[in-house]
XYZ file of C-alpha atoms in Angstrom:
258
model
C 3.178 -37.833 4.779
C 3.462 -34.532 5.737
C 0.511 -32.079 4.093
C 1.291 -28.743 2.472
C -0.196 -25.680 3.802
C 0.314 -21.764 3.111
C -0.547 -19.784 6.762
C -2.267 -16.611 7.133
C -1.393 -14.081 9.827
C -3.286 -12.037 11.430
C -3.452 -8.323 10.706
C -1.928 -7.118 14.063
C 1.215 -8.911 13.423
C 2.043 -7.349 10.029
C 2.308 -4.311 8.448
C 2.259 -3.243 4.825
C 2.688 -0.943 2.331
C 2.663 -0.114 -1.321
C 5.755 1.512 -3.224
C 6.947 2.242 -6.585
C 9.734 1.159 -9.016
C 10.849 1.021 -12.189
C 9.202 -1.661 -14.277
C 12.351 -4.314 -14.190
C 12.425 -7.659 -14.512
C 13.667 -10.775 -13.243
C 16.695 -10.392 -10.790
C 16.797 -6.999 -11.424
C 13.424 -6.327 -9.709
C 14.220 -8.421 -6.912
C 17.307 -7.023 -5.967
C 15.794 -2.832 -6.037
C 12.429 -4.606 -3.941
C 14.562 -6.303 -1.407
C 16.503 -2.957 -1.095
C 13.361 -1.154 -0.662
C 12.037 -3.267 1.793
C 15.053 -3.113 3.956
C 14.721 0.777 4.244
C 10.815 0.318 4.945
C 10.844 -2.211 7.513
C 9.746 -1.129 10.856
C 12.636 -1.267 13.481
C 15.377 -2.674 10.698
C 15.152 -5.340 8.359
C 16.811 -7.873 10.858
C 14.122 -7.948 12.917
C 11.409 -8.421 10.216
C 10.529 -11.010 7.509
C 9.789 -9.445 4.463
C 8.003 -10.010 1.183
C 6.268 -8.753 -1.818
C 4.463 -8.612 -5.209
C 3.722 -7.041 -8.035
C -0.124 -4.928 -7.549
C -0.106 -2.621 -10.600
C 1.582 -1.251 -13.540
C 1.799 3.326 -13.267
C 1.097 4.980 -16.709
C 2.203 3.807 -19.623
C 4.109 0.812 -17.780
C 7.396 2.654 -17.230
C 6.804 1.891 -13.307
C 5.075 -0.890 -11.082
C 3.316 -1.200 -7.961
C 4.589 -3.205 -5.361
C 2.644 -4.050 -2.250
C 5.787 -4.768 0.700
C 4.988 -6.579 3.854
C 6.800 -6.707 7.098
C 6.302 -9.229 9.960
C 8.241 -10.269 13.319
C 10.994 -12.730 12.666
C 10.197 -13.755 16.031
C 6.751 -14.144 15.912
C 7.024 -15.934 12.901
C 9.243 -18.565 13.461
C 7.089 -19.422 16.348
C 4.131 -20.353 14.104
C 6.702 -21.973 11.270
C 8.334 -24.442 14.696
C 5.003 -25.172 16.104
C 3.557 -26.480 12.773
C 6.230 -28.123 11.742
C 6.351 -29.994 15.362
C 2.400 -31.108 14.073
C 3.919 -32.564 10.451
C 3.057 -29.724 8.224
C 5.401 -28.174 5.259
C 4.320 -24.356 5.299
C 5.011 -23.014 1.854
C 4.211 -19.478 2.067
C 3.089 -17.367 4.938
C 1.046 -14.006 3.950
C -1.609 -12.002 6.257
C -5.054 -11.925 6.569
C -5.887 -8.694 4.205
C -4.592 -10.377 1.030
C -6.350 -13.601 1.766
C -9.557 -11.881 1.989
C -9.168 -9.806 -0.867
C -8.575 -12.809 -3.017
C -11.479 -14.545 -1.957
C -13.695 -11.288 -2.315
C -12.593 -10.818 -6.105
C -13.232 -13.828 -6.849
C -16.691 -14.396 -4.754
C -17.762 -11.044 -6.206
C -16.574 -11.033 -9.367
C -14.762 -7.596 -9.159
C -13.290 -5.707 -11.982
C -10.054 -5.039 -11.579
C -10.014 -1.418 -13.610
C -12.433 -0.315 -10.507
C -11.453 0.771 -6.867
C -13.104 -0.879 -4.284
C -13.882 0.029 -0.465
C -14.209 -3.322 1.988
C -15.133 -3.065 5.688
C -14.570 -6.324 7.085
C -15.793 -7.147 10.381
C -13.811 -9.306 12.988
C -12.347 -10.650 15.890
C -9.921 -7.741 16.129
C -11.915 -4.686 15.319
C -13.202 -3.734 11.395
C -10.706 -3.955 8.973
C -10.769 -1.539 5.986
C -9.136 -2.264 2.890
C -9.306 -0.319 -0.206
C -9.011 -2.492 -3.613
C -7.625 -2.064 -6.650
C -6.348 -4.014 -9.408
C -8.228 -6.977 -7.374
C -5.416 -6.072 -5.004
C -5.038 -4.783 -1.244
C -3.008 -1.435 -2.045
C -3.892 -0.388 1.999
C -5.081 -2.207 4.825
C -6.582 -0.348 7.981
C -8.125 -2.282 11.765
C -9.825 0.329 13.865
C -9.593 -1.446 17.278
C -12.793 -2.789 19.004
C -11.154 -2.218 22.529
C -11.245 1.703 21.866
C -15.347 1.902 21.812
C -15.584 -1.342 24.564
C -17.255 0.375 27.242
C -16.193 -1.207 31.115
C -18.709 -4.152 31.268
C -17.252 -5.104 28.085
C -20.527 -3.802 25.519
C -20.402 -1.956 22.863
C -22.995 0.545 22.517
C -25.215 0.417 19.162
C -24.812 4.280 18.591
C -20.952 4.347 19.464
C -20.325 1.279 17.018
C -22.346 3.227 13.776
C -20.568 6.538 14.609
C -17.487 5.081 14.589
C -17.944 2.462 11.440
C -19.389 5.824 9.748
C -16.550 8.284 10.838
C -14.061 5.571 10.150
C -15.168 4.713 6.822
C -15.627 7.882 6.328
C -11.375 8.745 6.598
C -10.564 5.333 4.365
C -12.481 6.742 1.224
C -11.412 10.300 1.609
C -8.199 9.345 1.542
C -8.590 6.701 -1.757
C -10.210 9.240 -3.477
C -7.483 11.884 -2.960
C -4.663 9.113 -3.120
C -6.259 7.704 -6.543
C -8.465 10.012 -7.410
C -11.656 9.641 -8.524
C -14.989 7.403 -6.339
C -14.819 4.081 -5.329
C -17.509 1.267 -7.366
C -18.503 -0.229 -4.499
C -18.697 0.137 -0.649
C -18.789 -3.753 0.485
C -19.209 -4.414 3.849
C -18.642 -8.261 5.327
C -20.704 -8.666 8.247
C -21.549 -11.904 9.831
C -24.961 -10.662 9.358
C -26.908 -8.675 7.633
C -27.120 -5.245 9.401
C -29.648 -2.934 7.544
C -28.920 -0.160 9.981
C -25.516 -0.202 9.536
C -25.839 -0.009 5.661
C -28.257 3.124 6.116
C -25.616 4.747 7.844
C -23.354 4.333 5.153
C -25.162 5.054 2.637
C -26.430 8.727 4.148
C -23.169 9.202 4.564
C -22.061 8.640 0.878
C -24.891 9.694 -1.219
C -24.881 8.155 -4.707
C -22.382 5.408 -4.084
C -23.186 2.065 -4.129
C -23.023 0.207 -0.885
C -23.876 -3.219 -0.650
C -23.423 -5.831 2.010
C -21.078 -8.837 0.877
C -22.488 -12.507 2.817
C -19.844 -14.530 1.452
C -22.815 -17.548 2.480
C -24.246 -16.424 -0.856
C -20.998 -17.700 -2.218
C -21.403 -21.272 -0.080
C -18.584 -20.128 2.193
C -19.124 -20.196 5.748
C -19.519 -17.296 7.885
C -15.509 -16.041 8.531
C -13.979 -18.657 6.355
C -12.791 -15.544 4.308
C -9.075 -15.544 5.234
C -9.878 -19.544 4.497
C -10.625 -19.330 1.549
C -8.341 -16.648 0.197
C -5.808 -19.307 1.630
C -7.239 -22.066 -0.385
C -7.430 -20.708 -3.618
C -3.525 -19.851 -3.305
C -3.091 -23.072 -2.576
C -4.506 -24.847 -5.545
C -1.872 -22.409 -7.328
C 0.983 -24.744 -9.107
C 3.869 -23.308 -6.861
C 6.110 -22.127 -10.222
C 2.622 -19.703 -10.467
C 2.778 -18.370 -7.191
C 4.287 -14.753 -7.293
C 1.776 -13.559 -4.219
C 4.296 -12.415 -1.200
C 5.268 -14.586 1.574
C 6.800 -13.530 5.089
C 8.209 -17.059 5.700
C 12.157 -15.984 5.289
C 12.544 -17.882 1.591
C 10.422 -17.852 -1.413
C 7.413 -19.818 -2.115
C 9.122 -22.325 -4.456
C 12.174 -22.745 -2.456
C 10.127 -23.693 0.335
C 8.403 -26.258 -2.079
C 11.658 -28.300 -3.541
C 12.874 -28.310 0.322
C 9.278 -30.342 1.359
C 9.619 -32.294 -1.863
């Protein structure tokens, strides 16, 4: 029997973004986000798959939040054929941000009326993503190529002064994008790095910065993605209404497996 799974993408691979629109409903929302989509996608809607959901109501509820994603068609239809080929019905397809955030609210408990600042460390660089609503509303991955120096190190000092300078551009721009300071500054290290959470703290005097070990949580270290994954997939399908890139929605892809 074939087993159900919902893929996340890397970061790289997708981009994202957050819009507004009148607070409509059924059809009618779907047909003004698909529109929307199709004049935000990066190089024309042809070449992307697209998806979305709802991250916040504005004001007195007279407009949502919608967080849009874009991916290569190409790119992912590669991953849908090759796990397919291995037997598996992929239901949904979303990126690595939202699966982390999901697995950080729920980990950490966080309240959704409060903004949050993450700094994820990984593979690819540090990801920032700034929280709200116990949704990604903007996703950032400074690069670790940029401060690789040519045997392939990266210096101690060059790392902090970047991670500081960095961090330093995500919550200037949440706090003039949604005014107000951020609850917490988590950072998700694969260790504990007391230097590095000096730094950040010098830097932002009076906020609360606090380093997130998801072991503490009895997930292993970078089984974040994982488990952001898992707990969407314990979701009955009809509840699903996070955003897939996988060309068709979440429940049609569920009735075709069936």
């Amino acid at each position: 029997r074939r087993v159900d799974i919902v893929v996340s993408l890397g970061g790289n691979i997708v981009f994202s973004q957050v819009f507004r629109l009148p607070n409509l409903k059924g059809a009618k929302l779907e047909e003004s986000a698909k529109l929307n989509l199709q004049m935000l996608a990066p190089g024309g809607a042809g070449r992307s798959y697209t998806g979305y959901q709802v991250v916040g109501v504005v004001g007195d509820g007279d407009q949502l939040e919608l967080l849009g994603a874009f991916a290569d068609a190409e790119v992912v239809d590669a991953w849908l054929e090759a796990f397919r080929a291995a037997e598996f019905n992929v239901l949904a397809v979303e990126f690595h941000g939202v699966s982390v955030v999901r697995a950080v609210s729920v980990a950490a408990n966080l309240d959704p009326r409060e903004t949050y600042i993450l700094a994820q460390f990984t593979d690819e660089g540090v990801r920032f993503v700034i929280v709200r609503n116990n949704n990604l509303y903007f996703e950032y991955v400074y690069p670790w190529k940029l401060i690789t120096d040519a045997s392939g190190n990266i210096p101690g000092e060059k790392l902090r002064e970047t991670i500081g300078g960095e961090m330093e551009r995500v919550v200037n721009f949440s706090s003039s994008r949604f005014g107000g300071e951020s609850a917490i500054i988590y950072l998700l290290t694969p260790a504990r790095d007391d230097e590095l959470m000096r730094l950040v703290r010098e830097r932002f005097p009076g906020r609360r910065v606090e380093n997130l070990n998801l072991r503490a949580y009895d997930l292993p270290e970078g089984w974040s993605e994982a488990a952001g994954v898992a707990l969407r997939g314990v979701l009955r399908r009809a509840e699903d209404t996070f955003l897939t890139l996988s060309g068709s929605a979440v429940i049609t892809e569920y009735y075709i497996a069936q």
